[in-house]
GROMACS .gro file of C-alpha atoms in nm:
model
  239
    1MET     CA    1  -4.324  -2.441   2.173
    2SER     CA    2  -3.981  -2.396   2.013
    3THR     CA    3  -3.683  -2.486   2.229
    4SER     CA    4  -3.420  -2.330   2.000
    5SER     CA    5  -3.146  -2.122   2.159
    6PRO     CA    6  -3.172  -1.740   2.156
    7ASP     CA    7  -3.034  -1.554   1.858
    8LYS     CA    8  -2.663  -1.492   1.906
    9ALA     CA    9  -2.712  -1.137   1.786
   10SER     CA   10  -2.918  -1.069   2.100
   11ASN     CA   11  -2.612  -1.138   2.316
   12PRO     CA   12  -2.453  -0.795   2.384
   13ILE     CA   13  -2.100  -0.938   2.413
   14THR     CA   14  -2.130  -1.127   2.085
   15HIS     CA   15  -2.277  -0.817   1.921
   16ALA     CA   16  -1.991  -0.599   2.051
   17LEU     CA   17  -1.732  -0.843   1.919
   18GLN     CA   18  -1.904  -0.849   1.581
   19LEU     CA   19  -1.904  -0.469   1.566
   20ALA     CA   20  -1.534  -0.465   1.656
   21ARG     CA   21  -1.451  -0.708   1.377
   22GLU     CA   22  -1.647  -0.495   1.129
   23THR     CA   23  -1.499  -0.165   1.248
   24LEU     CA   24  -1.134  -0.247   1.318
   25PRO     CA   25  -0.937  -0.338   1.003
   26PRO     CA   26  -0.734  -0.660   1.001
   27MET     CA   27  -0.355  -0.645   1.034
   28HIS     CA   28  -0.106  -0.738   0.764
   29PRO     CA   29   0.090  -1.053   0.865
   30ALA     CA   30   0.418  -0.858   0.849
   31GLY     CA   31   0.307  -0.662   1.153
   32ARG     CA   32   0.254  -0.959   1.383
   33PRO     CA   33   0.617  -0.990   1.502
   34PHE     CA   34   0.626  -0.617   1.583
   35VAL     CA   35   0.301  -0.630   1.776
   36ALA     CA   36   0.412  -0.943   1.962
   37GLY     CA   37   0.737  -0.766   2.051
   38GLY     CA   38   0.539  -0.464   2.167
   39VAL     CA   39   0.320  -0.678   2.392
   40ALA     CA   40   0.628  -0.843   2.544
   41ALA     CA   41   0.796  -0.506   2.598
   42THR     CA   42   0.479  -0.367   2.756
   43LEU     CA   43   0.462  -0.654   3.006
   44LEU     CA   44   0.831  -0.609   3.090
   45LEU     CA   45   0.795  -0.233   3.136
   46ARG     CA   46   0.492  -0.285   3.356
   47ARG     CA   47   0.691  -0.518   3.578
   48LEU     CA   48   0.978  -0.272   3.601
   49TRP     CA   49   0.754   0.026   3.675
   50LYS     CA   50   0.377   0.001   3.659
   51PRO     CA   51   0.310   0.350   3.509
   52LEU     CA   52   0.515   0.250   3.200
   53GLY     CA   53   0.258  -0.018   3.113
   54PRO     CA   54  -0.001   0.217   2.956
   55ALA     CA   55   0.269   0.392   2.752
   56GLY     CA   56   0.388   0.058   2.615
   57ALA     CA   57   0.032  -0.046   2.538
   58LEU     CA   58  -0.031   0.276   2.344
   59ALA     CA   59   0.290   0.229   2.146
   60THR     CA   60   0.188  -0.128   2.062
   61LEU     CA   61  -0.155  -0.011   1.945
   62ALA     CA   62   0.014   0.250   1.724
   63VAL     CA   63   0.229  -0.021   1.564
   64ALA     CA   64  -0.077  -0.240   1.508
   65ALA     CA   65  -0.255   0.057   1.345
   66PHE     CA   66   0.040   0.114   1.113
   67PHE     CA   67   0.015  -0.241   0.978
   68ARG     CA   68  -0.361  -0.226   0.925
   69GLU     CA   69  -0.495  -0.374   0.601
   70PRO     CA   70  -0.853  -0.252   0.555
   71LYS     CA   71  -1.081  -0.418   0.303
   72ARG     CA   72  -1.115  -0.226  -0.022
   73VAL     CA   73  -1.372  -0.257  -0.301
   74PRO     CA   74  -1.234  -0.165  -0.646
   75PRO     CA   75  -1.463   0.000  -0.904
   76GLU     CA   76  -1.635  -0.236  -1.148
   77ARG     CA   77  -1.553  -0.019  -1.451
   78ASP     CA   78  -1.290  -0.168  -1.683
   79GLY     CA   79  -0.991   0.020  -1.818
   80LEU     CA   80  -0.899   0.201  -1.497
   81VAL     CA   81  -0.565   0.233  -1.319
   82LEU     CA   82  -0.631   0.240  -0.946
   83ALA     CA   83  -0.421   0.406  -0.679
   84ALA     CA   84  -0.169   0.160  -0.540
   85ALA     CA   85  -0.155   0.334  -0.202
   86ASP     CA   86  -0.332   0.562   0.041
   87GLY     CA   87  -0.180   0.908   0.050
   88ILE     CA   88  -0.152   1.243  -0.128
   89VAL     CA   89  -0.077   1.289  -0.497
   90SER     CA   90   0.255   1.471  -0.478
   91LEU     CA   91   0.370   1.473  -0.841
   92ILE     CA   92   0.218   1.435  -1.188
   93GLU     CA   93   0.490   1.457  -1.450
   94GLU     CA   94   0.664   1.275  -1.733
   95ALA     CA   95   0.965   1.060  -1.644
   96ALA     CA   96   1.150   0.754  -1.771
   97PRO     CA   97   1.065   0.428  -1.590
   98PRO     CA   98   1.329   0.260  -1.369
   99PRO     CA   99   1.609   0.124  -1.592
  100GLU     CA  100   1.629  -0.207  -1.402
  101LEU     CA  101   1.303  -0.314  -1.567
  102GLY     CA  102   1.470  -0.310  -1.910
  103LEU     CA  103   1.209  -0.081  -2.067
  104PRO     CA  104   1.285   0.189  -2.326
  105ALA     CA  105   1.410   0.508  -2.162
  106GLU     CA  106   1.121   0.709  -2.307
  107PRO     CA  107   0.931   0.940  -2.070
  108ARG     CA  108   0.589   0.823  -1.953
  109MET     CA  109   0.333   1.001  -1.740
  110ARG     CA  110   0.414   0.932  -1.375
  111VAL     CA  111   0.176   0.979  -1.085
  112SER     CA  112   0.343   0.981  -0.741
  113VAL     CA  113   0.157   0.926  -0.413
  114PHE     CA  114   0.327   1.023  -0.087
  115LEU     CA  115   0.241   0.823   0.227
  116SER     CA  116   0.279   0.974   0.572
  117VAL     CA  117   0.336   0.754   0.876
  118PHE     CA  118  -0.038   0.784   0.950
  119ASP     CA  119  -0.152   0.637   0.617
  120VAL     CA  120  -0.229   0.273   0.544
  121HIS     CA  121   0.103   0.134   0.421
  122VAL     CA  122   0.005  -0.175   0.225
  123GLN     CA  123   0.022  -0.145  -0.153
  124ARG     CA  124  -0.257  -0.253  -0.387
  125VAL     CA  125  -0.246  -0.388  -0.742
  126PRO     CA  126  -0.356  -0.101  -0.973
  127ALA     CA  127  -0.507  -0.323  -1.246
  128THR     CA  128  -0.581  -0.687  -1.316
  129GLY     CA  129  -0.309  -0.858  -1.518
  130VAL     CA  130   0.015  -1.054  -1.505
  131VAL     CA  131   0.339  -0.956  -1.332
  132GLU     CA  132   0.607  -0.966  -1.601
  133ARG     CA  133   0.903  -0.851  -1.394
  134VAL     CA  134   0.996  -0.758  -1.038
  135ALA     CA  135   1.321  -0.567  -0.983
  136TYR     CA  136   1.469  -0.447  -0.653
  137ARG     CA  137   1.737  -0.176  -0.636
  138PRO     CA  138   1.912  -0.061  -0.317
  139GLY     CA  139   1.958   0.311  -0.267
  140LYS     CA  140   1.942   0.608  -0.033
  141PHE     CA  141   1.675   0.699   0.222
  142LEU     CA  142   1.594   1.058   0.131
  143SER     CA  143   1.260   1.211   0.225
  144ALA     CA  144   1.004   1.045  -0.002
  145ASP     CA  145   0.836   1.376  -0.090
  146LEU     CA  146   1.147   1.499  -0.275
  147ASP     CA  147   1.150   1.480  -0.656
  148LYS     CA  148   1.482   1.295  -0.664
  149ALA     CA  149   1.356   1.022  -0.430
  150SER     CA  150   1.227   0.834  -0.736
  151ASP     CA  151   1.582   0.813  -0.874
  152ASP     CA  152   1.801   0.792  -0.563
  153ASN     CA  153   1.607   0.599  -0.298
  154GLU     CA  154   1.583   0.227  -0.238
  155ARG     CA  155   1.298   0.092  -0.450
  156ASN     CA  156   1.116  -0.214  -0.576
  157SER     CA  157   0.971  -0.195  -0.928
  158LEU     CA  158   0.692  -0.400  -1.076
  159LEU     CA  159   0.609  -0.437  -1.447
  160LEU     CA  160   0.246  -0.535  -1.492
  161ARG     CA  161   0.072  -0.623  -1.820
  162THR     CA  162  -0.307  -0.591  -1.828
  163GLY     CA  163  -0.541  -0.820  -2.018
  164ASP     CA  164  -0.559  -0.558  -2.296
  165GLY     CA  165  -0.181  -0.559  -2.330
  166HIS     CA  166  -0.110  -0.229  -2.157
  167GLU     CA  167   0.214  -0.196  -1.958
  168LEU     CA  168   0.200  -0.044  -1.611
  169VAL     CA  169   0.497   0.020  -1.386
  170VAL     CA  170   0.446   0.040  -1.009
  171VAL     CA  171   0.739   0.142  -0.789
  172GLN     CA  172   0.758   0.114  -0.410
  173ILE     CA  173   1.004   0.375  -0.281
  174ALA     CA  174   1.155   0.382   0.067
  175GLY     CA  175   1.147   0.712   0.256
  176LEU     CA  176   1.341   0.895   0.524
  177VAL     CA  177   1.227   0.660   0.801
  178ALA     CA  178   1.139   0.354   0.590
  179ARG     CA  179   1.396   0.076   0.604
  180ARG     CA  180   1.214  -0.219   0.455
  181ILE     CA  181   1.021  -0.280   0.132
  182LEU     CA  182   0.813  -0.597   0.117
  183CYS     CA  183   0.689  -0.732  -0.218
  184GLN     CA  184   0.470  -1.043  -0.215
  185VAL     CA  185   0.446  -1.112  -0.590
  186ALA     CA  186   0.692  -1.262  -0.838
  187ASP     CA  187   0.745  -1.287  -1.213
  188GLY     CA  188   0.453  -1.464  -1.379
  189ASP     CA  189   0.199  -1.413  -1.099
  190LYS     CA  190  -0.159  -1.332  -1.199
  191VAL     CA  191  -0.297  -1.045  -0.991
  192ARG     CA  192  -0.630  -0.870  -0.948
  193ALA     CA  193  -0.702  -0.500  -0.914
  194GLY     CA  194  -0.725  -0.394  -0.551
  195ASP     CA  195  -0.541  -0.695  -0.404
  196THR     CA  196  -0.260  -0.629  -0.157
  197TYR     CA  197   0.080  -0.705  -0.306
  198GLY     CA  198   0.330  -0.538  -0.074
  199LEU     CA  199   0.415  -0.309   0.214
  200ILE     CA  200   0.661  -0.030   0.292
  201ARG     CA  201   0.741   0.031   0.656
  202PHE     CA  202   0.722   0.381   0.809
  203GLY     CA  203   0.679   0.660   0.552
  204SER     CA  204   0.723   0.613   0.179
  205ARG     CA  205   0.608   0.681  -0.174
  206VAL     CA  206   0.456   0.486  -0.464
  207ASP     CA  207   0.500   0.585  -0.830
  208ILE     CA  208   0.285   0.458  -1.117
  209TYR     CA  209   0.405   0.500  -1.476
  210LEU     CA  210   0.118   0.504  -1.725
  211PRO     CA  211   0.115   0.382  -2.087
  212PRO     CA  212   0.100   0.652  -2.358
  213GLY     CA  213  -0.247   0.787  -2.423
  214SER     CA  214  -0.373   0.737  -2.067
  215GLU     CA  215  -0.600   1.002  -1.916
  216VAL     CA  216  -0.497   1.114  -1.568
  217LEU     CA  217  -0.803   1.142  -1.341
  218VAL     CA  218  -0.645   1.294  -1.029
  219ARG     CA  219  -0.485   1.626  -0.941
  220LYS     CA  220  -0.181   1.719  -0.737
  221GLY     CA  221  -0.275   1.745  -0.371
  222GLN     CA  222  -0.567   1.502  -0.400
  223ARG     CA  223  -0.599   1.224  -0.142
  224THR     CA  224  -0.612   0.870  -0.276
  225ILE     CA  225  -0.746   0.545  -0.135
  226GLY     CA  226  -0.543   0.243  -0.241
  227GLY     CA  227  -0.739  -0.008  -0.444
  228GLU     CA  228  -1.036   0.226  -0.490
  229THR     CA  229  -0.939   0.571  -0.626
  230PRO     CA  230  -0.907   0.577  -1.009
  231LEU     CA  231  -0.574   0.740  -1.097
  232ALA     CA  232  -0.614   0.716  -1.473
  233ALA     CA  233  -0.816   0.574  -1.760
  234LEU     CA  234  -0.622   0.349  -1.996
  235PRO     CA  235  -0.639   0.418  -2.371
  236GLU     CA  236  -0.878   0.202  -2.569
  237ARG     CA  237  -0.718  -0.095  -2.734
  238GLY     CA  238  -0.577   0.000  -3.071
  239ALA     CA  239  -0.602   0.374  -2.993
   0.00000   0.00000   0.00000
């Protein structure tokens, strides 16, 4: 007779923990100090007045949810530009890329995605390639859904070159409430489509400037999923 231990999956507590890990998305490391501060504040509030404890706990959970970083599976098809963020497509228009990148001031098709405070706020790499330049520019904190937010607001721009030689520009733009842009890549880094590369705290916008000849695959008002939704198809090499 076998004397092996029972299958761990038969343990209801172990099974519940496994389901929790599979259901609840992990948290971006940038959120850990905020959550730790929320836990400390909750304990302090509970000591001061017990009914304040649940309110502090709910606020801490909301902060943890804001910094969530769910796993994403990019499409296998080559030649796609993926959404860099979760949100709503707010603008599809031609515009010159940010001047701090040193690119020609010729208009390119720009797709803007607006993030509300309820959206996932990590940014994803739109295509596999090499980061050629990262440029930060301070600015205002206008509402990110305004057209002029791309020009006036604080932003961090990324110039990415794909394996086929296409240039993509991805711009993180601070919003009305946002006060911090985090970028985790640097000049020369090799990146993969769908990987997390940055974060904007509390309401923001992400612009992607496409190379000439690209085919836009989304419409204004459409919801995007960062790292999964195809925004555009790149032109064939030599086209």
